[in-house]
XYZ file of C-alpha atoms in Angstrom:
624
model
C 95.693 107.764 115.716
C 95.434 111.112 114.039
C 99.239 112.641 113.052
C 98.766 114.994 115.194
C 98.192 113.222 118.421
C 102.426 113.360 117.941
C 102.794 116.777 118.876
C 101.690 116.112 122.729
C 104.380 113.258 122.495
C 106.928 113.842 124.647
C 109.062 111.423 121.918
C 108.157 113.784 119.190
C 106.973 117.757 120.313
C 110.116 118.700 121.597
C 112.307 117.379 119.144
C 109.356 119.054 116.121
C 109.760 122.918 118.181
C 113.588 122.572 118.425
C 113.847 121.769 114.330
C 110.896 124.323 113.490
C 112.885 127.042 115.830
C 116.044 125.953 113.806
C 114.403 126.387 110.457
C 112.927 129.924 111.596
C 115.946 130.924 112.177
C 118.017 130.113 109.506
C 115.539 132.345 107.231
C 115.186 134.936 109.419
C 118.471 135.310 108.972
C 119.030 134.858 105.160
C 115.934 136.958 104.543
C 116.987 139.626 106.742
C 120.350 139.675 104.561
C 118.267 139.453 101.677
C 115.783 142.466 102.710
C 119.130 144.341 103.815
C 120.917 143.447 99.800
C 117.702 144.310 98.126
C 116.574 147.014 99.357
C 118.891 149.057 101.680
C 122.261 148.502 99.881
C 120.978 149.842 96.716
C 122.401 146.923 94.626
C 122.075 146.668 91.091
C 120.191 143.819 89.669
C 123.000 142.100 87.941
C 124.840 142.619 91.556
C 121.677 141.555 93.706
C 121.650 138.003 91.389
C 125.203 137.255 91.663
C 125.145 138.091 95.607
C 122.016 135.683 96.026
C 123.422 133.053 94.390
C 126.704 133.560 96.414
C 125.046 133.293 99.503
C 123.493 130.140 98.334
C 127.136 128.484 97.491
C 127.994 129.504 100.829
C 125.262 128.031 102.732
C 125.365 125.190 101.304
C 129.130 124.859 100.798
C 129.093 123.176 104.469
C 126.881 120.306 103.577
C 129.094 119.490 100.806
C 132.213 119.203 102.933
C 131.199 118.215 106.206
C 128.016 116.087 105.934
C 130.088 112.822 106.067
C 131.313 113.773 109.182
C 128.106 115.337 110.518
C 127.023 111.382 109.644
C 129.705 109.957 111.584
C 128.916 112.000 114.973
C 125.186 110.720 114.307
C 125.534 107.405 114.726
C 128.334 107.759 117.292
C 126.474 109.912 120.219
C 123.685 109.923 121.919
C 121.278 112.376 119.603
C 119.727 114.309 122.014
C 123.244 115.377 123.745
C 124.161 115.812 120.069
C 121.227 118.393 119.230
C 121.877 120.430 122.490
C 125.726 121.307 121.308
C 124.166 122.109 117.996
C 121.726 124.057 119.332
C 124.487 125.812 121.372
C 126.311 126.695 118.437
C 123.331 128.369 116.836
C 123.530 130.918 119.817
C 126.854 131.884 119.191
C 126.777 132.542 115.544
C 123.919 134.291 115.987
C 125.472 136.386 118.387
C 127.800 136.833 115.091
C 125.229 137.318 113.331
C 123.850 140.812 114.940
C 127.176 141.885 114.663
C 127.567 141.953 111.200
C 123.916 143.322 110.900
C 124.876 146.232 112.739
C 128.064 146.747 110.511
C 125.818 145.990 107.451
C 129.004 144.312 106.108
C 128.049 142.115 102.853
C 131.034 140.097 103.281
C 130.904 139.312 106.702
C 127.083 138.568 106.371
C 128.218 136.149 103.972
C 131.097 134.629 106.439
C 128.262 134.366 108.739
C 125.606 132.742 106.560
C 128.324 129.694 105.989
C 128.971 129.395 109.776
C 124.929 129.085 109.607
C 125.139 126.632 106.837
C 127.988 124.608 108.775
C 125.446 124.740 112.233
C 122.868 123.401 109.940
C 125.178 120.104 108.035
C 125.307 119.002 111.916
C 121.256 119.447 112.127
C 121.080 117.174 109.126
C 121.562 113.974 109.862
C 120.069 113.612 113.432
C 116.882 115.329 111.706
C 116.043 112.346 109.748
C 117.570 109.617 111.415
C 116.331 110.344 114.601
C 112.654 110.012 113.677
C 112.712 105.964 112.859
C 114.064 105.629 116.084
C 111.084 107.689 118.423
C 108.251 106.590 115.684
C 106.392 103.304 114.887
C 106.120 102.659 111.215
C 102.508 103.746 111.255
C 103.369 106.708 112.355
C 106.725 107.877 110.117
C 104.432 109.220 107.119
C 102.214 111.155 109.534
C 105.535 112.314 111.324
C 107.648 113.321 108.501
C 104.583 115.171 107.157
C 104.466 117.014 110.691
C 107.977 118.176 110.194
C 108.069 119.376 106.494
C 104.754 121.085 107.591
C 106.468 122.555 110.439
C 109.577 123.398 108.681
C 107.632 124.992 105.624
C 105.755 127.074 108.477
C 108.712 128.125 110.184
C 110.448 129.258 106.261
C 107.238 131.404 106.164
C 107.698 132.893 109.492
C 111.271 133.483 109.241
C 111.284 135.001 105.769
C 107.982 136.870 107.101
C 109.676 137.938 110.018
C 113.399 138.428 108.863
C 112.207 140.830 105.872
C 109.792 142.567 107.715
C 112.126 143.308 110.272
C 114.885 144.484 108.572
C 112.475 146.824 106.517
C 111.411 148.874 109.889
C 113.673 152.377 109.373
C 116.143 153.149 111.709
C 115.827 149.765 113.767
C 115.412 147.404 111.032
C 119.347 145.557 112.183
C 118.517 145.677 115.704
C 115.439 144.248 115.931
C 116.482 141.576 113.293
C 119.481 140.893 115.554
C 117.340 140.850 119.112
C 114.911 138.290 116.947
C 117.916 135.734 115.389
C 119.340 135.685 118.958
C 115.913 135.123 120.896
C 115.173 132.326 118.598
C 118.300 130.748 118.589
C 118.082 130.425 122.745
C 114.401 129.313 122.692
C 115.574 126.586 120.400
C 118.635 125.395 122.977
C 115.878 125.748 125.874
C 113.439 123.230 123.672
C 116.190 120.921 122.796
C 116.703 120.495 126.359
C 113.301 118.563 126.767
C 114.278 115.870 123.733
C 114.343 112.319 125.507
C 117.456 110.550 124.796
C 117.635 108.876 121.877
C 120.415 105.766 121.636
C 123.647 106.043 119.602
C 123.170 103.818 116.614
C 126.789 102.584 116.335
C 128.538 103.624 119.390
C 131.342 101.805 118.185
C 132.171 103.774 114.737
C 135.711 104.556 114.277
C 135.901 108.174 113.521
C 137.341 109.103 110.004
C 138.857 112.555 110.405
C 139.426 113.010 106.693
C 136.160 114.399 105.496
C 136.507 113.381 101.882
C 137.439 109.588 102.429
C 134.118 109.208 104.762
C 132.111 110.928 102.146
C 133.259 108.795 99.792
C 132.247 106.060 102.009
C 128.899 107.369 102.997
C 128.115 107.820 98.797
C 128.747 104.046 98.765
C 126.325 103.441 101.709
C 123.675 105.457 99.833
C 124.114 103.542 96.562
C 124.234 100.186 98.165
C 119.952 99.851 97.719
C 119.314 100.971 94.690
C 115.730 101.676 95.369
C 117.088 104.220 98.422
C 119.479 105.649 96.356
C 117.327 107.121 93.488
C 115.051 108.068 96.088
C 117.681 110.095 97.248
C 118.321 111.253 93.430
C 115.037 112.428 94.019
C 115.261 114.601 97.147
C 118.491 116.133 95.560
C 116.968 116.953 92.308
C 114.358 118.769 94.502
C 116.371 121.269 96.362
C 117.669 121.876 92.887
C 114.236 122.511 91.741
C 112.989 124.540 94.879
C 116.226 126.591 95.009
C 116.399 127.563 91.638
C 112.721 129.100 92.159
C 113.596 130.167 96.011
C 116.857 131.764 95.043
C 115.170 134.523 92.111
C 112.080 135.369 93.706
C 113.760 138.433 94.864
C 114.487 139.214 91.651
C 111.280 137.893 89.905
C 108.929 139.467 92.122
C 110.867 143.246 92.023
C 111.562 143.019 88.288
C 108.439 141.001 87.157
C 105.707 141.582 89.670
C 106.904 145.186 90.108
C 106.137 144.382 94.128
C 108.143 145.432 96.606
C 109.015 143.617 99.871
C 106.026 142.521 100.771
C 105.145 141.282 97.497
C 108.459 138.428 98.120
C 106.971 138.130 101.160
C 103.868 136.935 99.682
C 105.251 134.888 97.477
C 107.688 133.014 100.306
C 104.207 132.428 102.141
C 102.177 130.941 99.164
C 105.004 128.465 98.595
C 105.674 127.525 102.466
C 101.851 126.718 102.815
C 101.629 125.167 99.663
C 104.528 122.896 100.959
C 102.790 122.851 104.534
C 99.573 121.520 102.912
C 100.553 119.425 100.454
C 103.151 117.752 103.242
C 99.849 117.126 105.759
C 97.908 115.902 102.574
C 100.214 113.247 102.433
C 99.126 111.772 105.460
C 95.375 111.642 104.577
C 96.198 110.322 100.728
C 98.826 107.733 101.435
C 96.696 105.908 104.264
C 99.461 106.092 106.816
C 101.646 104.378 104.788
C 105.249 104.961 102.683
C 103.437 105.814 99.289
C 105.701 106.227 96.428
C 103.033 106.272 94.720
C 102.628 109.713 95.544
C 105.674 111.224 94.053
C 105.123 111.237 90.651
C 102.052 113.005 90.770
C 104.216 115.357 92.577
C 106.340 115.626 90.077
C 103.666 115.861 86.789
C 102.055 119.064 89.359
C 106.051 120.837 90.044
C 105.954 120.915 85.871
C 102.172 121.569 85.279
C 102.597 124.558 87.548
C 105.734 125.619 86.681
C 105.155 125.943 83.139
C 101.738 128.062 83.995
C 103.479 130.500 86.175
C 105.775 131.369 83.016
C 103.013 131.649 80.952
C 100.851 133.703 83.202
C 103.894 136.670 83.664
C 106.460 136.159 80.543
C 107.591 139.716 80.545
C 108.461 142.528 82.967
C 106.304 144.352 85.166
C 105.529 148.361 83.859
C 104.460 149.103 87.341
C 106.971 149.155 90.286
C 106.861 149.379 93.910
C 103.307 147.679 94.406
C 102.809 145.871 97.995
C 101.023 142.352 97.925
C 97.079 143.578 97.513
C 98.080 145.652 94.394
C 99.430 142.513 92.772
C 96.789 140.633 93.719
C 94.109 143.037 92.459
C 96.179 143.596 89.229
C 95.945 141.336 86.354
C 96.837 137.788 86.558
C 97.587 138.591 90.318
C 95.690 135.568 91.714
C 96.722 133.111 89.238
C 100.579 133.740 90.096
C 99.475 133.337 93.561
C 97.384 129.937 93.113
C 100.494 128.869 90.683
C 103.143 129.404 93.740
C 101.219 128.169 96.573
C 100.035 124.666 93.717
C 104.024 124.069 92.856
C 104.187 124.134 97.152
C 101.548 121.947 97.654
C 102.567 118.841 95.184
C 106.133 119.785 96.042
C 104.967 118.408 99.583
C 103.369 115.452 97.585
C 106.791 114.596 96.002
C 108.982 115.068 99.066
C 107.465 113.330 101.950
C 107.394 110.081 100.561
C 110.672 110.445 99.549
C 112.546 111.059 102.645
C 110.131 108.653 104.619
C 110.753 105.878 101.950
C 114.619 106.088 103.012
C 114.160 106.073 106.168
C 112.144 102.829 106.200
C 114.204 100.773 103.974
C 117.866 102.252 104.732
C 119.834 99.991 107.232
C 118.772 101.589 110.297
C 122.597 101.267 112.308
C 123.783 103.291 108.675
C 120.847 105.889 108.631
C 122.380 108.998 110.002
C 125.245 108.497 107.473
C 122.904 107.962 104.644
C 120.988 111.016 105.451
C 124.697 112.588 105.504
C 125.563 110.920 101.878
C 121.687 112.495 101.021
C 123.044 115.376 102.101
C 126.086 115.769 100.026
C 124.317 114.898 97.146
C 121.624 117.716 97.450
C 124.402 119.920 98.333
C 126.225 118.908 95.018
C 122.433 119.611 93.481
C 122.292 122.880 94.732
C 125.351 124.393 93.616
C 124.812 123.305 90.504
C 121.288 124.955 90.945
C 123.151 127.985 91.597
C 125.604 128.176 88.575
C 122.708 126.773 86.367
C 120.393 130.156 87.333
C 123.837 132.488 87.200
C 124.760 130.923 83.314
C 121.111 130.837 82.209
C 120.750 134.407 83.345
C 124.308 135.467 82.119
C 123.090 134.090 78.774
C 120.395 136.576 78.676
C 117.319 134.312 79.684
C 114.476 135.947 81.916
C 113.242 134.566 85.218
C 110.588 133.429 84.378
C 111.846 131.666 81.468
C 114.756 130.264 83.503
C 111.317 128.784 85.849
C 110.075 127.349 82.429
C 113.410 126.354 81.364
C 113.702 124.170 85.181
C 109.679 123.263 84.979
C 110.694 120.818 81.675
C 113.500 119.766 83.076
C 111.633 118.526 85.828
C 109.608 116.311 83.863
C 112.751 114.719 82.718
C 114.234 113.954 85.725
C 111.434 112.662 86.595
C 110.896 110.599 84.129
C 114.334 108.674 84.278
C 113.751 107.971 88.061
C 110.882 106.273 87.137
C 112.355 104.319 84.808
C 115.109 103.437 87.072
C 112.658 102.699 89.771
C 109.238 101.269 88.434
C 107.565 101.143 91.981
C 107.276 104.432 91.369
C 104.649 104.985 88.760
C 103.402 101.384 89.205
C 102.379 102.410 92.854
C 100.411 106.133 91.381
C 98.719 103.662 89.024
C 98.046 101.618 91.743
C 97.326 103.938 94.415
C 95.112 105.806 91.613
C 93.258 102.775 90.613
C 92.579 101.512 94.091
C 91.352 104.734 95.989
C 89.251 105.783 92.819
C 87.626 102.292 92.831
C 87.233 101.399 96.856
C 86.944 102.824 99.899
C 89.279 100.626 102.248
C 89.307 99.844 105.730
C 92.727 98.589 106.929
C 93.322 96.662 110.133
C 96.401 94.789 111.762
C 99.240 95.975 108.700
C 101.471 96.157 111.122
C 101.629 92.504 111.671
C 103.660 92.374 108.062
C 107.707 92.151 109.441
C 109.163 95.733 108.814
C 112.101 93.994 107.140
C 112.882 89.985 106.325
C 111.476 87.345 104.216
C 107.655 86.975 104.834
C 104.980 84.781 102.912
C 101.250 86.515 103.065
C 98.201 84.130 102.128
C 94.753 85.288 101.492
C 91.453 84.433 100.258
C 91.172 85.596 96.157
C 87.879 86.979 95.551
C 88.345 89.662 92.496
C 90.734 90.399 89.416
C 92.256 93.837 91.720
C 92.929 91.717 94.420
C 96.997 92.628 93.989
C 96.012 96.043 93.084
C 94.501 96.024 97.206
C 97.158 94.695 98.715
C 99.810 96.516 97.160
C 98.115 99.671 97.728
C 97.217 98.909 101.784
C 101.119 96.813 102.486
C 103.731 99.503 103.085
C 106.958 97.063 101.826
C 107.039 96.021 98.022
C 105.254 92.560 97.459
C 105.534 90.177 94.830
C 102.650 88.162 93.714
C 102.420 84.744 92.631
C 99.812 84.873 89.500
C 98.332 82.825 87.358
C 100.116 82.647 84.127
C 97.215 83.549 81.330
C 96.522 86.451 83.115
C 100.816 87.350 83.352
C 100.736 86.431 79.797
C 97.830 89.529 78.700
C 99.972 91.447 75.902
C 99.057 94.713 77.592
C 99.596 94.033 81.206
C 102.510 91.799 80.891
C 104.680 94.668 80.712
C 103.281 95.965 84.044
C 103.612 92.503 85.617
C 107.262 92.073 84.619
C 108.284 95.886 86.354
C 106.313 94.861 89.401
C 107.897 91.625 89.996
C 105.213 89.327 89.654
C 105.437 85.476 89.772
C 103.605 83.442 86.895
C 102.554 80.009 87.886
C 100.768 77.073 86.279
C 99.188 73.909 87.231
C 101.231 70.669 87.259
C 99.210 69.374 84.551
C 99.391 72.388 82.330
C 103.232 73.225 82.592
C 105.137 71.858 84.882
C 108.900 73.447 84.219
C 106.575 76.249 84.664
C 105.183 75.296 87.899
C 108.906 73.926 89.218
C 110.099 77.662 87.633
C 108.021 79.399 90.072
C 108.958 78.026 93.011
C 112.217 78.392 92.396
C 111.659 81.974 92.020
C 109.272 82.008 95.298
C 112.246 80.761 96.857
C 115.115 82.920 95.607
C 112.210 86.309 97.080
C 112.166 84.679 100.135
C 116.189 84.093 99.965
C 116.694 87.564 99.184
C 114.596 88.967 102.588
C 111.119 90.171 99.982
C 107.609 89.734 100.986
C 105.665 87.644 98.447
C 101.975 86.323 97.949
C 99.987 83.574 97.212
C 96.652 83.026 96.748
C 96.339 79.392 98.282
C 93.130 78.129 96.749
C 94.163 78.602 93.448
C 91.932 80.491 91.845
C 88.990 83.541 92.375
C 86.542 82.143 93.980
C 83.038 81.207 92.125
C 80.377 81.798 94.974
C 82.262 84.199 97.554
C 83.212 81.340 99.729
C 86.876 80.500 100.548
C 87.551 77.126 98.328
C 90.051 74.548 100.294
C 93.793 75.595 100.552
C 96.062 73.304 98.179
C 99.496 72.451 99.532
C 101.517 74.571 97.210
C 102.318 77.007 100.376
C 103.502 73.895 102.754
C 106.182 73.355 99.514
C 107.097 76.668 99.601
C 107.894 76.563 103.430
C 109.850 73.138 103.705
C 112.071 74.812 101.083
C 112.263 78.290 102.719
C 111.312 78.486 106.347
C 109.827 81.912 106.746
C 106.795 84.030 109.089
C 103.364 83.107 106.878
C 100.819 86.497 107.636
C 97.384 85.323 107.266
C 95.277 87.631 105.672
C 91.496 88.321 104.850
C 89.471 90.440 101.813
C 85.982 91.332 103.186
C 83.309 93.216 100.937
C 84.763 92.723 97.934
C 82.432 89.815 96.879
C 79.639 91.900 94.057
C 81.996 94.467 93.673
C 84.381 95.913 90.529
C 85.940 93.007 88.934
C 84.795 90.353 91.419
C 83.062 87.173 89.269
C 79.805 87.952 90.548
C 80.757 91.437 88.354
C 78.854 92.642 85.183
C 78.594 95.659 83.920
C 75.563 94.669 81.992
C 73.445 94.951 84.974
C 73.908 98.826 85.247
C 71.030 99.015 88.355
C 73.754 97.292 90.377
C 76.805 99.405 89.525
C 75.800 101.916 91.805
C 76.658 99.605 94.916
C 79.477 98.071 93.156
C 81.349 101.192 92.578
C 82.954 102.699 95.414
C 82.771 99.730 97.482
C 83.214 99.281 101.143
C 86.094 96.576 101.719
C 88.493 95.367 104.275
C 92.125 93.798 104.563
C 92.176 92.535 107.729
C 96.108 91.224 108.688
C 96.169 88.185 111.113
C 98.838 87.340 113.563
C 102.338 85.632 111.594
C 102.037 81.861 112.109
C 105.484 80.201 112.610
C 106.733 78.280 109.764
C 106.827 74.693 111.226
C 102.890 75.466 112.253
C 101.658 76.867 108.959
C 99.982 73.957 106.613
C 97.189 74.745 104.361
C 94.446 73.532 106.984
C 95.833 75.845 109.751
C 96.229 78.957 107.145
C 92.523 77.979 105.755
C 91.284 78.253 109.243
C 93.178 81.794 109.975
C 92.031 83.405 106.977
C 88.283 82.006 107.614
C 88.706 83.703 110.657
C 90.062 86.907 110.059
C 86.967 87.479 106.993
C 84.629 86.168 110.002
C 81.244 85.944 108.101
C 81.428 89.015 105.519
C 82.632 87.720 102.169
C-alpha cells in the first residue's frame, strides 16, 4: 500500500491536518514577529540577532521544563481527549496573540511566543507516540514520512503566510491576527474527528515536580542504548536546523541583500527540501526502519553546508532585492539548490530517526520517551542559541558560523556512529544491496515485532546476510561460517554487526559448543538470529538436506522459528555459479531480480530440520 493511501484513513488524516494546522501556526506566528522585528521595528542588526535568538530560548524554554510532565499526561489519558484541550489552548493564546500584534509590543510578543512554546511541549509527546499505536509496522516509515512532509509544508506555509502578511501596509497585524486565530480553530474543529486512541498507562502516578520526572524520563531514554543515541541524534538536529533557521533573517538581509521575500524563499527551499527528502524515505528504505539512511543524511547536512559558505563568504553590495533578483544574480541558484539539498538529506537523517524510536522504545513508556527526546533537543537548542550569539559576538560571519556548524556536523556524526555501528553498517548495507539487486519482499511482517525469534533459510550466495539485513526491519545476527568471520578485512565488520562464527564438530569443537552458547544467550536476551541450516552455499541451486544444528538450538531455547526463502539469486553476484570471467553473462547477473519470501512462524516443539526443509522448499516453490 502506497504511504499515501494513509491520508483517507480515518486512523491517520485527521490526526496528520490537526498537527500540520498546529505547525502552520506556530510559524505564522513566529514569522509574523519576525517580519514585524525585521522590518517594521527598525532594529539594528546586532539588536535583530540577539531578539531572534531570544525568541528561540523562549520557545523552547517550555520543552525544557515541562516535557516530563507533558510525558506523564501522555500515557495517562486518552490521546485524542488529550489533543482536543491542546488544541483548545492554541485558540486562546492566539487570541493573545492578536493582541500583542496590534500593540506591536516586543516583549509581550515574546511572553506570547513561550505560551506558544508551552501549547506546543503538550503537542510533543502525543505526536510521536500516538502514531505506533494507529499504524502497522509497515506502515510507521511511510507515516512518519507523511508527517515531517506535512509539517515541513505547513513551516513553508506559515512562514510564507505569517511574513507576507505582516508585510501588507496598514493591515499587516490584523490580517496576521484574523489568520493565527482562524487556524488555530480549524485545528480544534480537525482534532475533533481523531478516533480515540487508548491511554498507555492509565495507571501512572502523577509526579507534580517537573524536575524529578524529567530526571526519570532521561533514565527511560537511556535505558536502550541504541534508542538513546538515536535520540542524540534528533537533538543534535534541531541544533543543526536551528542554528541555520534562526540567522536566515539575518543571512539573507545582510548576505543576499534580499528583502522579505528573499527569507521567504529561503524558508521554502528548506521546507521542501525537508518535505522531499522526508517522502524519499519511504521509496529508499523499502517500507522499513532504515538506519541505514541517516548517515548519508548526515555526510549531505555537511557536504551542503560547507558549499553554501563557500558559494556567499562575504556580504551582499546590493540591498533590498526580492527573490527573482537573487536568483538571476550570481551564484543565486546555487544558494538555492544548496538550501533546498541540506532540506532534502535533512529529511533523510530525521525520519529514520524518530521512526527507529518509536519501534524499539517500550511502547507503555513511549510518550515519556518522546518527552525525555524532548528535553534533550530542548537542552540542544539553547545551546544552539548561545552557540550562534558567542560565535557572532566573537566577530564570526553567518555564513562562517553555517561552515563553522557544517564540520561540526560531521563530528557528531561520526561519534554516533561509533557508538552505534548499525548505523553505518546498515548505509553499507543498504548501499551494497540496492546497488547490486532489485528485491521483491513478501510476508516481513511475519518476523515478531519484538522477542526472541530464530529465521532459517536456504544459502545460495556470499550477500546472502547482506539481503536479509537489508529487507528485516529488527537487527539480526547471523550465524557464519568461521573462515569467512576470520577474513582480516571483514572481520572487523562482522564483529560490529554481531555475527556468530561457527565450525564443524570435526574442525573445532569448543568452537562449535562456543556458538551455541552464544545462539543461546541472543535468543535469551529477546534478538532475532539466523542460521543457514544446510550448512553451507549451495553447489547446484538446490536446497541441500537440513542438519540438526537448529533442533539443538531449540531444545535449549524454545523460541518462534520464521521460515524463509531466497528466489533468483541462483547465477547472480556472488552466487557459486558466479564468475566474472564470463563477462557476456554479467549483464543478467547484475541487477538481479530476487525474492525473500517470509513463511508463517512454526512453533518451537513443531520445528525439526525435516519440517523447516519442507517450509523453506515451499516458500522458494520452483525458482531457485
Amino acid at each position: 500500500m502506497s504511504q499515501f493511501a494513509l491520508l483517507g484513513k480515518r486512523r491517520f488524516a485527521p490526526f496528520f491536518l490537526t498537527q500540520a494546522l498546529g505547525a502552520f501556526n506556530d510559524n505564522a506566528f513566529r514569522y509574523a514577529l519576525i517580519g514585524m522585528a525585521t522590518f517594521r521595528l527598525g532594529m539594528s542588526s546586532q539588536t535583530l540577532s540577539a531578539y531572534n535568538n531570544i525568541a528561540l530560548a523562549l520557545f523552547i524554554a517550555p520543552f525544557f521544563l515541562f516535557s516530563a510532565s507533558a510525558g506523564q499526561l501522555a500515557e495517562r489519558m486518552e490521546k485524542a481527549r488529550l489533543i482536543r484541550i491542546v488544541k483548545a489552548m492554541e485558540v486562546a493564546v492566539m487570541c493573545l496573540a492578536a493582541v500583542a500584534f496590534m500593540l506591536a509590543s516586543p516583549g509581550m510578543l515574546l511572553a506570547v511566543l513561550f505560551l506558544m512554546g508551552l501549547q506546543s511541549t503538550l503537542f510533543g509527546p502525543i505526536k510521536y507516540s500516538i502514531l505506533p499505536q494507529t499504524l502497522h509496522p509497515n506502515e510507521l516509515v511511510g507515516g512518519n514520512g507523511l508527517v515531517e512532509t506535512g509539517t515541513s509544508l505547513a513551516i513553508l506555509l506559515g512562514s510564507v503566510a505569517g511574513n507576507a502578511l505582516m508585510a501588507v501596509p496598514h493591515v499587516g497585524p490584523q490580517l496576521a491576527s484574523a489568520a493565527v486565530i482562524g487556524v488555530a480553530i480549524a485545528g480544534y474543529l480537525s482534532s475533533r474527528a481523531i478516533p480515540p486512541s487508548p491511554a498507555t498507562a492509565p495507571g501512572l502516578r502523577f509526579e507534580w515536580n517537573p524536575f524529578v520526572e524529567t530526571w526519570r524520563v532521561l533514565g527511560y531514554s537511556m535505558r536502550n542504548r541504541t534508542v538513546f543515541n538515536a535520540i542524540l541524534g534528533i537533538s543534535w538536529f534541531w541544533f543543526f536546523g536551528a542554528t541555520l533557521t534562526v540567522q536566515l533573517p539575518l543571512y539573507t538581509r545582510n548576505f543576499l541583500g534580499g528583502d522579505a521575500s528573499v527569507l521567504t524563499l529561503a524558508l521554502a527551499l528548506f521546507s521542501i527540501g525537508i518535505g522531499v527528502g522526508s517522502l524519499l524515505c519511504e521509496k529508499l528504505s523499502g517500507g522499513k526502519v532504515e538506519p541505514g539512511l541517516v548517515p548519508l543524511g548526515a555526510a549531505g547536512m555537511t557536504l551542503f553546508g560547507i558549499d553554501l559558505y563557500f558559494t556567499r563568504p562575504h556580504a551582499s553590495l546590493v540591498h533590498g532585492q526580492n527573490w527573482w533578483s537573487l536568483l538571476t544574480s550570481s551564484g543565486g541558484w546555487h544558494i538555492a539548490l544548496d538550501l533546498t539539498l541540506i532540506g532534502m538529506v535533512s529529511g533523510f537523517y530525521i525520519v529514520p530517526l524518530f521512526a527507529l524510536v518509536q519501534a524499539r522504545a517500550e511502547r507503555s513508556q513511549l510518550s515519556r520517551i518522546i518527552a525525555g527526546t524532548n528535553i534533550i533537543n530542548s537542552f540542544f537548542m539553547v545551546l544552539a542559541a548561545g552557540f550562534g550569539i558567542g560565535l557572532l559576538a566573537m566577530g564570526l560571519t553567518v555564513p562562517q558560523l553555517f561552515l563553522v556548524v557544517a564540520l561540526l556536523n560531521a563530528g557528531v556524526a561520526v561519534y554516533i556512529f561509533t557508538l552505534v555501528p548499525e548505523f553505518p553498517l546498515r548505509f553499507v548495507d543498504w548501499l551494497l544491496v540496492n546497488t547490486l539487486y532489485r528485491i521483491r519482499r513478501e510476508g516481513i511482517d511475519r518476523i515478531p515485532e519484538d522477542g526472541p525469534a530464530l529465521l532459517v533459510c536456504n544459502h545460495v550466495a556470499f550477500t546472502d546476510p547482506l539481503i536479509v539485513m537489508a529487507c528485516v526491519r529488527r537487527p539480526v545476527r547471523f550465524v557464519m561460517d568461521y573462515r569467512i568471520f576470520q577474513l582480516p578485512l571483514l572481520r572487523p565488520l562482522f564483529r560490529m554487526a554481531g555475527a556468530i562464527p561457527i565450525a564443524g564438530r570435526k574442525e573445532d569443537p569448543a568452537l562449535l559448543e562456543a556458538a551455541y552458547d552464544a545462539i543461546d544467550a541472543a535468543l535469551a536476551a529477546g534478538e532475532v538470529v539466523c542460521i543457514y541450516p544446510e550448512g553451507g552455499l549451495t553447489k547446484d541451486g538446490e536446497i541441500a538436506p537440513f542438519r540438526s544444528g537448529v533442533e539443538r538450538i531449540l531444545e535449549r531455547r524454545p523460541v518462534p522459528v520464521v521460515p524463509m526463502a531466497l528466489r533468483g539469486l541462483w547465477g547472480s553476484v556472488f552466487s557459486r555459479r558466479d564468475n566474472i570471467l564470463r563477462r557476456a553473462r554479467l549483464p543478467r547477473r547484475f541487477r538481479a531480480r530476487i525474492e525473500l519470501i517470509v513463511g508463517a512462524p512454526v512453533a518451537p516443539d513443531a520445528a525439526d530440520a525435516a519440517v523447516l526443509e519442507t517450509r523453506v522448499r515451499e516458500l522458494r516453490g520452483d525458482q531457485a
